[in-house]
């Protein structure tokens, strides 16, 4: 009985295979017909497995993922993905899971750049090249695709420093297991370092923030305000989500809008805060371009696993001393003066950007 059923299945599989072209899958439709589709997982020449660590920030689901998927599919590949829900352990098994789904290349947004290293090394050893997406993974064979994160931190500090060149600064950093937190901090140092050494700026509070969590950033800011009797003159927050938490803490003390705050990502709410004047700068990284670059690179890696041969890649020496093939994109600082840039790029619509804004004060909202 069992044997007969297996034999029947094998025959059915042969018929299906005979009906389809080599690199196409045949799907039987509800009305009994069949359609040819490219891109069915496992049957393609290029399946790209994308491991997201979470979707906490707006950018990942709204901009990065659709751009990545579109670029993979435009290159004839198939997109498969999973979500580690902020767990480094889950992410390690998620990489194996993507490989067992047929992934020929992995794209990894690392929850913890160190913890994921063994899983990345074993993928590479098994012939599956890895793209470290947005966040560094110190593996010499990985292709690192990101924005220039040191420049992001520099741009954040430049805008805040231009507004307040002396006084008490607070620095709200991102997740310590994400190399970006330290890249950003090093860029900030280029701007404020001298003033700190000269005693013109005092850093009265500096902390990492688990998981870049806005509520944790808000709690940190509340503690710093209390400890300093509200005598804080400027805040360098490393992303928009945390800037939102910081500004909520300032608002509770009647200080929102009078203390410069930085951010990054171009979150819709943050760009609105820039227009409203409660956030000084939002360093904008067009995540559509990052997703596209990674999707196109993944398709190339399917054909040749050598990261250094990917179009546009050049060597970058990491803090760990590895020379990684890297594609670095350039961020743009957005302040009240150039909000038209994100509007013109179709990143945000005017109603959202200008919600509640006094149009006589902000020209883009007029
Ligand atoms: C990214 C930021 C993001 C943060 C939290 C960083 O690695 O570069 O764009 O806001 O992670 O997801």
XYZ file of N, CA, C and O in Angstrom, residues 98-271:
696
model
N 16.947 28.927 6.177
C 16.928 29.491 4.820
C 17.716 28.596 3.863
O 17.304 28.385 2.713
N 18.829 28.063 4.348
C 19.633 27.170 3.496
C 18.828 25.903 3.184
O 18.803 25.427 2.048
N 18.106 25.414 4.192
C 17.327 24.199 3.912
C 16.140 24.492 2.991
O 15.616 23.593 2.340
N 15.753 25.762 2.882
C 14.716 26.130 1.897
C 15.304 26.324 0.510
O 14.612 26.753 -0.402
N 16.608 26.099 0.398
C 17.236 26.183 -0.924
C 18.008 27.458 -1.195
O 18.395 27.712 -2.346
N 18.247 28.267 -0.155
C 18.956 29.539 -0.394
C 20.353 29.283 -0.965
O 21.113 28.480 -0.436
N 20.655 30.006 -2.045
C 21.991 29.931 -2.648
C 22.875 31.052 -2.126
O 24.098 31.001 -2.233
N 22.234 32.117 -1.627
C 22.922 33.281 -1.060
C 22.113 33.716 0.154
O 20.884 33.608 0.151
N 22.803 34.225 1.184
C 22.094 34.758 2.352
C 22.334 36.259 2.468
O 23.440 36.737 2.208
N 21.301 36.975 2.865
C 21.412 38.398 3.201
C 21.031 38.483 4.671
O 19.933 38.055 5.055
N 21.934 39.022 5.497
C 21.702 38.964 6.945
C 21.728 40.351 7.573
O 22.745 41.050 7.520
N 20.611 40.745 8.150
C 20.559 41.945 8.997
C 20.769 41.432 10.424
O 19.847 40.893 11.043
N 21.980 41.582 10.913
C 22.358 40.886 12.150
C 21.777 41.534 13.409
O 21.875 42.737 13.605
N 21.200 40.709 14.245
C 20.790 41.140 15.586
C 22.035 41.389 16.425
O 22.123 42.367 17.158
N 22.994 40.470 16.314
C 24.236 40.556 17.086
C 25.369 40.121 16.150
O 25.468 38.943 15.793
N 26.178 41.100 15.750
C 27.203 40.869 14.735
C 28.260 39.858 15.148
O 28.922 39.271 14.293
N 28.425 39.647 16.441
C 29.414 38.671 16.912
C 28.779 37.292 17.041
O 29.329 36.284 16.577
N 27.598 37.248 17.646
C 26.937 35.957 17.885
C 26.623 35.216 16.585
O 26.587 33.988 16.559
N 26.417 35.965 15.503
C 26.003 35.316 14.247
C 27.199 34.755 13.469
O 27.030 34.010 12.494
N 28.425 35.083 13.913
C 29.608 34.709 13.126
C 29.736 33.199 12.825
O 30.009 32.830 11.679
N 29.530 32.309 13.804
C 29.665 30.869 13.467
C 28.671 30.423 12.397
O 29.039 29.658 11.502
N 27.444 30.909 12.466
C 26.433 30.507 11.469
C 26.810 31.038 10.093
O 26.616 30.356 9.078
N 27.372 32.241 10.057
C 27.805 32.818 8.779
C 28.992 32.024 8.236
O 29.023 31.657 7.051
N 29.954 31.719 9.114
C 31.137 30.970 8.671
C 30.737 29.609 8.125
O 31.293 29.146 7.115
N 29.754 28.966 8.752
C 29.404 27.633 8.250
C 28.623 27.741 6.938
O 28.776 26.872 6.066
N 27.846 28.801 6.758
C 27.180 28.991 5.456
C 28.230 29.163 4.365
O 28.174 28.502 3.314
N 29.201 30.035 4.632
C 30.246 30.307 3.636
C 31.024 29.025 3.329
O 31.266 28.699 2.161
N 31.357 28.278 4.385
C 32.108 27.023 4.186
C 31.300 26.033 3.347
O 31.860 25.235 2.601
N 29.966 26.117 3.464
C 29.105 25.211 2.690
C 28.798 25.747 1.293
O 27.912 25.241 0.611
N 29.482 26.825 0.894
C 29.302 27.345 -0.465
C 28.152 28.321 -0.612
O 27.710 28.594 -1.722
N 27.652 28.859 0.513
C 26.568 29.848 0.437
C 27.131 31.219 0.833
O 27.385 31.476 2.006
N 27.367 32.101 -0.142
C 27.922 33.411 0.198
C 26.945 34.246 1.025
O 25.724 34.065 0.939
N 27.504 35.172 1.813
C 26.691 35.949 2.747
C 26.900 37.446 2.527
O 28.030 37.921 2.414
N 25.788 38.170 2.499
C 25.841 39.636 2.478
C 25.495 40.130 3.879
O 24.439 39.805 4.422
N 26.413 40.898 4.486
C 26.130 41.563 5.762
C 25.377 42.831 5.409
O 25.948 43.766 4.844
N 24.087 42.828 5.696
C 23.207 43.904 5.249
C 23.074 44.986 6.317
O 22.633 44.695 7.441
N 23.487 46.179 5.990
C 23.393 47.377 6.841
C 24.323 47.321 8.063
O 24.890 48.316 8.460
N 24.460 46.145 8.668
C 25.260 45.999 9.889
C 26.428 45.044 9.644
O 26.244 43.969 9.064
N 27.573 45.431 10.144
C 28.803 44.666 9.921
C 28.755 43.277 10.561
O 28.276 43.108 11.685
N 29.261 42.298 9.821
C 29.589 40.983 10.380
C 31.056 40.764 10.024
O 31.419 40.800 8.843
N 31.882 40.576 11.038
C 33.335 40.476 10.808
C 33.708 39.105 10.256
O 34.320 38.290 10.938
N 33.313 38.833 9.022
C 33.732 37.611 8.342
C 34.414 38.042 7.056
O 33.801 38.739 6.243
N 35.675 37.654 6.859
C 36.433 38.156 5.706
C 35.806 37.814 4.360
O 36.076 38.489 3.369
N 34.942 36.801 4.314
C 34.332 36.423 3.037
C 32.994 37.108 2.781
O 32.442 37.005 1.686
N 32.466 37.786 3.790
C 31.145 38.413 3.613
C 31.264 39.650 2.727
O 32.311 40.300 2.672
N 30.171 39.953 2.041
C 30.074 41.221 1.307
C 29.278 42.166 2.217
O 28.167 41.844 2.630
N 29.879 43.313 2.521
C 29.273 44.255 3.476
C 28.638 45.397 2.676
O 29.333 46.116 1.956
N 27.311 45.537 2.780
C 26.607 46.585 2.037
C 25.863 47.477 3.030
O 24.970 47.002 3.738
N 26.242 48.739 3.063
C 25.663 49.621 4.080
C 25.812 51.070 3.648
O 26.411 51.370 2.612
N 25.245 51.969 4.443
C 25.557 53.386 4.294
C 26.822 53.660 5.095
O 27.179 52.880 5.985
N 27.489 54.735 4.789
C 28.691 55.110 5.530
C 28.241 55.550 6.935
O 27.779 56.679 7.136
N 28.347 54.626 7.870
C 27.782 54.878 9.206
C 28.576 55.894 10.015
O 28.012 56.620 10.834
N 29.875 55.945 9.773
C 30.650 56.979 10.481
C 30.190 58.363 10.009
O 30.039 59.292 10.802
N 29.909 58.442 8.700
C 29.423 59.713 8.151
C 28.039 60.065 8.711
O 27.739 61.228 8.952
N 27.208 59.060 8.943
C 25.889 59.322 9.541
C 26.081 60.007 10.903
O 25.477 61.046 11.193
N 26.961 59.434 11.736
C 27.208 60.011 13.064
C 27.793 61.405 12.983
O 27.449 62.301 13.760
N 28.664 61.588 11.993
C 29.282 62.913 11.806
C 28.207 63.945 11.434
O 28.171 65.056 11.980
N 27.324 63.557 10.535
C 26.264 64.483 10.097
C 25.296 64.800 11.241
O 24.803 65.918 11.362
N 25.023 63.796 12.070
C 24.145 64.043 13.226
C 24.777 65.091 14.133
O 24.143 66.065 14.541
N 26.066 64.888 14.433
C 26.746 65.799 15.360
C 26.938 67.185 14.744
O 26.829 68.194 15.440
N 27.201 67.226 13.437
C 27.409 68.534 12.794
C 26.192 69.434 12.954
O 26.321 70.618 13.275
N 25.015 68.874 12.735
C 23.805 69.691 12.804
C 23.537 70.155 14.240
O 23.162 71.305 14.477
N 23.761 69.256 15.192
C 23.500 69.615 16.599
C 24.571 70.594 17.104
O 24.268 71.587 17.771
N 25.815 70.342 16.728
C 26.938 71.195 17.145
C 26.794 72.606 16.555
O 27.135 73.602 17.195
N 26.281 72.688 15.323
C 26.075 74.008 14.709
C 25.074 74.816 15.528
O 25.186 76.035 15.657
N 24.096 74.127 16.104
C 23.071 74.818 16.908
C 23.581 75.116 18.312
O 23.295 76.177 18.874
N 24.341 74.195 18.896
C 24.816 74.339 20.287
C 26.286 73.883 20.359
O 26.565 72.705 20.549
N 27.223 74.827 20.212
C 28.638 74.419 20.204
C 29.260 74.240 21.593
O 30.387 73.731 21.702
N 28.540 74.627 22.622
C 29.059 74.443 23.988
C 27.918 73.970 24.892
O 26.746 74.176 24.578
N 28.278 73.345 26.014
C 27.251 72.984 26.995
C 27.228 71.504 27.308
O 28.163 70.762 27.000
N 26.125 71.093 27.921
C 25.979 69.704 28.384
C 25.323 68.836 27.314
O 24.191 69.101 26.905
N 26.036 67.808 26.892
C 25.535 66.906 25.857
C 25.158 65.546 26.461
O 25.825 65.043 27.361
N 24.096 64.966 25.878
C 23.744 63.570 26.169
C 23.877 62.779 24.864
O 23.518 63.285 23.792
N 24.422 61.573 24.961
C 24.550 60.731 23.757
C 23.803 59.417 23.981
O 24.133 58.632 24.874
N 22.758 59.221 23.168
C 21.929 58.013 23.255
C 22.314 57.120 22.078
O 21.933 57.362 20.935
N 23.103 56.105 22.399
C 23.612 55.210 21.351
C 22.655 54.033 21.140
O 21.845 53.705 22.006
N 22.827 53.343 20.013
C 22.001 52.178 19.706
C 22.490 50.927 20.413
O 23.229 50.993 21.399
N 22.098 49.790 19.862
C 22.414 48.494 20.472
C 23.917 48.216 20.450
O 24.550 48.326 19.396
N 24.469 47.815 21.574
C 25.926 47.615 21.634
C 26.392 46.440 20.771
O 27.547 46.400 20.355
N 25.511 45.470 20.493
C 25.904 44.317 19.665
C 25.841 44.634 18.169
O 26.155 43.786 17.340
N 25.433 45.843 17.844
C 25.349 46.308 16.461
C 26.524 47.264 16.247
O 26.596 48.318 16.882
N 27.431 46.889 15.346
C 28.641 47.705 15.123
C 28.303 49.142 14.730
O 29.122 50.053 14.908
N 27.110 49.358 14.210
C 26.741 50.709 13.798
C 26.762 51.700 14.958
O 27.055 52.879 14.766
N 26.440 51.236 16.153
C 26.430 52.157 17.302
C 27.812 52.785 17.492
O 27.931 54.000 17.717
N 28.854 51.990 17.357
C 30.210 52.531 17.538
C 30.704 53.295 16.303
O 31.450 54.263 16.437
N 30.291 52.860 15.114
C 30.651 53.648 13.919
C 30.064 55.063 14.047
O 30.728 56.061 13.777
N 28.806 55.123 14.441
C 28.141 56.426 14.570
C 28.848 57.270 15.626
O 29.104 58.461 15.437
N 29.165 56.625 16.735
C 29.819 57.358 17.831
C 31.171 57.909 17.381
O 31.558 59.035 17.749
N 31.884 57.132 16.550
C 33.197 57.605 16.091
C 33.041 58.819 15.165
O 33.880 59.721 15.176
N 31.979 58.836 14.390
C 31.718 60.000 13.542
C 31.370 61.228 14.370
O 31.769 62.355 14.042
N 30.652 61.022 15.439
C 30.310 62.141 16.341
C 31.580 62.735 16.952
O 31.721 63.955 17.082
N 32.491 61.833 17.298
C 33.734 62.268 17.942
C 34.523 63.223 17.031
O 35.157 64.165 17.516
N 34.457 62.964 15.724
C 35.179 63.836 14.782
C 34.696 65.279 14.901
O 35.437 66.219 14.640
N 33.439 65.447 15.287
C 32.851 66.790 15.344
C 33.004 67.410 16.738
O 33.392 68.574 16.861
N 32.715 66.637 17.765
C 32.680 67.233 19.120
C 33.952 66.975 19.933
O 34.136 67.581 20.990
N 34.810 66.103 19.435
C 35.982 65.676 20.208
C 36.814 66.828 20.760
O 37.149 66.855 21.949
N 37.116 67.775 19.885
C 37.969 68.900 20.314
C 37.290 69.744 21.377
O 37.925 70.164 22.348
N 36.003 70.001 21.182
C 35.263 70.835 22.145
C 35.153 70.125 23.494
O 35.164 70.768 24.550
N 35.067 68.790 23.443
C 35.026 68.021 24.697
C 36.390 68.143 25.397
O 36.470 68.443 26.600
N 37.463 67.985 24.620
C 38.815 68.064 25.199
C 39.075 69.457 25.765
O 39.745 69.607 26.804
N 38.527 70.471 25.103
C 38.746 71.854 25.556
C 37.846 72.228 26.732
O 37.978 73.314 27.302
N 36.923 71.352 27.061
C 36.001 71.645 28.173
C 34.813 72.501 27.773
O 34.026 72.923 28.623
N 34.657 72.742 26.457
C 33.496 73.533 26.005
C 32.224 72.694 26.012
O 31.116 73.212 26.169
N 32.410 71.402 25.775
C 31.267 70.482 25.840
C 31.542 69.484 26.960
O 32.657 68.969 27.078
N 30.517 69.232 27.779
C 30.618 68.178 28.797
C 29.587 67.109 28.455
O 28.407 67.427 28.270
N 30.062 65.870 28.339
C 29.107 64.783 28.094
C 28.587 64.343 29.468
O 29.288 63.682 30.229
N 27.366 64.743 29.769
C 26.817 64.459 31.101
C 26.118 63.101 31.155
O 25.801 62.617 32.245
N 25.882 62.513 29.985
C 25.269 61.191 29.971
C 25.519 60.528 28.636
O 25.396 61.173 27.597
N 25.914 59.252 28.673
C 26.122 58.506 27.423
C 25.793 57.053 27.700
O 26.299 56.472 28.668
N 24.956 56.477 26.862
C 24.566 55.085 27.110
C 24.205 54.359 25.817
O 23.728 54.982 24.864
N 24.465 53.051 25.785
C 23.909 52.207 24.719
C 22.441 51.968 25.047
O 21.995 52.147 26.193
N 21.684 51.507 24.044
C 20.254 51.258 24.225
C 19.938 49.869 23.689
O 20.065 49.631 22.480
N 19.564 48.961 24.571
C 19.259 47.592 24.145
C 18.276 47.613 22.995
O 17.207 48.226 23.101
N 18.669 46.941 21.898
C 17.743 46.762 20.778
C 17.246 48.064 20.155
O 16.211 48.089 19.516
N 17.945 49.166 20.379
C 17.549 50.465 19.815
C 16.114 50.819 20.266
O 15.348 51.436 19.512
N 15.753 50.411 21.451
C 14.349 50.507 21.871
C 13.964 51.944 22.269
O 14.560 52.517 23.180
N 12.946 52.509 21.606
C 12.543 53.890 21.902
C 12.140 54.109 23.369
O 12.464 55.146 23.953
N 11.447 53.139 23.957
C 11.000 53.297 25.354
C 12.208 53.308 26.301
O 12.240 54.068 27.292
N 13.208 52.482 25.996
C 14.423 52.468 26.815
C 15.163 53.801 26.675
O 15.681 54.356 27.658
N 15.203 54.325 25.449
C 15.857 55.623 25.219
C 15.141 56.724 25.998
O 15.775 57.612 26.583
N 13.819 56.639 26.027
C 13.036 57.638 26.774
C 13.383 57.553 28.262
O 13.604 58.581 28.923
N 13.447 56.326 28.784
C 13.767 56.150 30.210
C 15.175 56.669 30.517
O 15.398 57.334 31.549
N 16.122 56.413 29.619
C 17.494 56.922 29.826
C 17.472 58.447 29.880
O 18.102 59.068 30.744
N 16.740 59.023 28.944
C 16.695 60.499 28.885
C 16.058 61.083 30.139
O 16.528 62.097 30.680
N 15.012 60.424 30.619
C 14.362 60.901 31.856
C 15.363 60.884 33.009
O 15.423 61.825 33.806
N 16.153 59.812 33.073
C 17.143 59.722 34.164
C 18.202 60.809 34.049
O 18.590 61.414 35.049
N 18.675 61.062 32.827
C 19.701 62.105 32.655
C 19.136 63.480 33.004
O 19.812 64.300 33.631
N 17.894 63.734 32.612
C 17.268 65.035 32.929
C 17.165 65.212 34.444
O 17.477 66.285 34.983
N 16.736 64.158 35.117
C 16.595 64.233 36.578
C 17.961 64.475 37.223
O 18.116 65.366 38.070
N 18.955 63.694 36.777
C 20.291 63.804 37.389
C 20.898 65.190 37.178
O 21.654 65.674 38.026
N 20.566 65.828 36.062
C 21.165 67.140 35.740
C 20.218 68.301 36.030
O 20.486 69.424 35.582
N 19.154 68.059 36.754
C 18.158 69.117 36.998
C 17.741 69.809 35.699
O 17.638 71.040 35.642
N 17.538 68.998 34.687
C 17.121 69.474 33.357
C 18.174 70.323 32.642
O 17.881 70.896 31.586
N 19.379 70.431 33.205
C 20.387 71.275 32.539
C 21.137 70.489 31.464
O 22.307 70.134 31.614
N 20.410 70.210 30.412
C 20.973 69.512 29.254
C 20.747 70.414 28.041
O 19.660 70.982 27.874
N 21.797 70.574 27.236
C 21.723 71.543 26.132
C 21.559 70.904 24.756
O 21.144 71.581 23.816
N 21.936 69.635 24.630
C 21.866 68.995 23.312
C 21.857 67.478 23.478
O 22.433 66.954 24.430
N 21.183 66.807 22.535
C 21.122 65.339 22.589
C 21.487 64.755 21.224
O 20.886 65.103 20.206
N 22.471 63.872 21.244
C 22.805 63.113 20.040
C 22.158 61.744 20.178
O 22.641 60.890 20.919
N 21.026 61.566 19.502
C 20.343 60.264 19.497
C 20.663 59.614 18.157
O 20.637 60.272 17.121
N 20.958 58.315 18.180
C 21.496 57.686 16.971
C 20.465 57.265 15.936
O 20.841 56.973 14.808
N 19.191 57.143 16.310
C 18.194 56.920 15.244
C 16.878 57.601 15.600
O 16.702 58.141 16.702
N 15.970 57.568 14.632
C 14.714 58.306 14.792
C 13.819 57.720 15.871
O 13.140 58.459 16.595
N 13.786 56.399 15.971
C 12.931 55.775 16.982
C 13.328 56.268 18.371
O 12.480 56.668 19.181
N 14.629 56.260 18.639
C 15.108 56.692 19.952
C 14.957 58.207 20.114
O 14.680 58.687 21.215
N 15.116 58.952 19.012
C 14.900 60.398 19.081
C 13.465 60.671 19.538
O 13.218 61.593 20.333
N 12.531 59.847 19.066
C 11.135 60.002 19.486
C 10.993 59.833 20.987
O 10.280 60.605 21.649
N 11.684 58.835 21.554
C 11.652 58.622 23.002
C 12.279 59.790 23.746
O 11.738 60.274 24.762
N 13.391 60.269 23.237
C 14.092 61.403 23.856
C 13.196 62.644 23.852
O 13.068 63.346 24.866
N 12.560 62.893 22.713
C 11.736 64.100 22.585
C 10.492 64.001 23.481
O 10.045 65.003 24.052
N 9.973 62.788 23.668
C 8.849 62.614 24.604
C 9.300 62.971 26.028
O 8.565 63.631 26.776
N 10.517 62.567 26.395
C 11.039 62.891 27.732
C 11.248 64.401 27.871
O 10.945 64.996 28.917
N 11.747 65.029 26.806
C 11.940 66.496 26.841
C 10.596 67.198 26.930
O 10.426 68.169 27.684
N 9.637 66.685 26.174
C 8.306 67.291 26.139
C 7.668 67.293 27.525
O 7.024 68.269 27.938
N 7.877 66.210 28.259
C 7.294 66.111 29.614
C 7.856 67.192 30.539
O 7.236 67.547 31.541
N 9.027 67.716 30.196
C 9.644 68.794 30.991
C 9.469 70.152 30.320
O 10.108 71.137 30.723
N 8.639 70.210 29.292
C 8.426 71.473 28.573
C 9.636 71.907 27.753
O 9.793 73.093 27.439
N 10.500 70.950 27.402
C 11.755 71.321 26.722
C 11.807 70.925 25.249
O 12.788 71.233 24.567
N 10.784 70.235 24.747
C 10.830 69.813 23.337
C 10.853 71.049 22.448
O 10.077 71.981 22.643
N 11.759 71.060 21.497
C 11.853 72.193 20.578
C 12.903 73.206 21.003
O 13.354 74.013 20.195
N 13.323 73.163 22.279
C 14.362 74.118 22.689
C 15.721 73.452 22.852
O 16.730 74.120 23.061
N 15.766 72.124 22.744
C 17.041 71.398 22.846
C 17.241 70.598 21.560
O 16.382 69.785 21.198
N 18.346 70.831 20.852
C 18.566 70.092 19.600
C 18.684 68.585 19.827
O 19.295 68.146 20.799
N 18.081 67.843 18.903
C 18.106 66.367 18.959
C 18.361 65.854 17.539
O 17.798 66.381 16.581
N 19.192 64.820 17.432
C 19.454 64.216 16.117
C 18.737 62.875 15.975
O 18.231 62.320 16.958
N 18.733 62.365 14.749
C 18.193 61.023 14.484
C 18.675 60.561 13.115
O 19.477 61.239 12.472
N 18.213 59.402 12.692
C 18.490 58.920 11.329
C 17.380 57.966 10.936
O 16.710 57.404 11.798
N 17.202 57.768 9.667
C 16.322 56.781 9.010
C 15.240 57.402 8.136
O 14.682 56.731 7.283
N 14.896 58.672 8.388
C 13.810 59.246 7.614
C 12.462 58.643 7.950
O 11.582 58.530 7.090
N 12.267 58.250 9.215
C 10.934 57.799 9.647
C 9.938 58.936 9.390
O 10.258 60.105 9.591
N 8.722 58.579 9.005
C 7.725 59.607 8.681
C 7.494 60.547 9.879
O 7.471 61.760 9.735
N 7.365 59.966 11.070
C 7.111 60.782 12.266
C 8.293 61.703 12.563
O 8.111 62.841 13.018
N 9.499 61.229 12.287
C 10.691 62.033 12.580
C 10.810 63.201 11.605
O 11.178 64.319 12.001
N 10.503 62.954 10.344
C 10.559 64.047 9.366
C 9.510 65.104 9.720
O 9.764 66.307 9.598
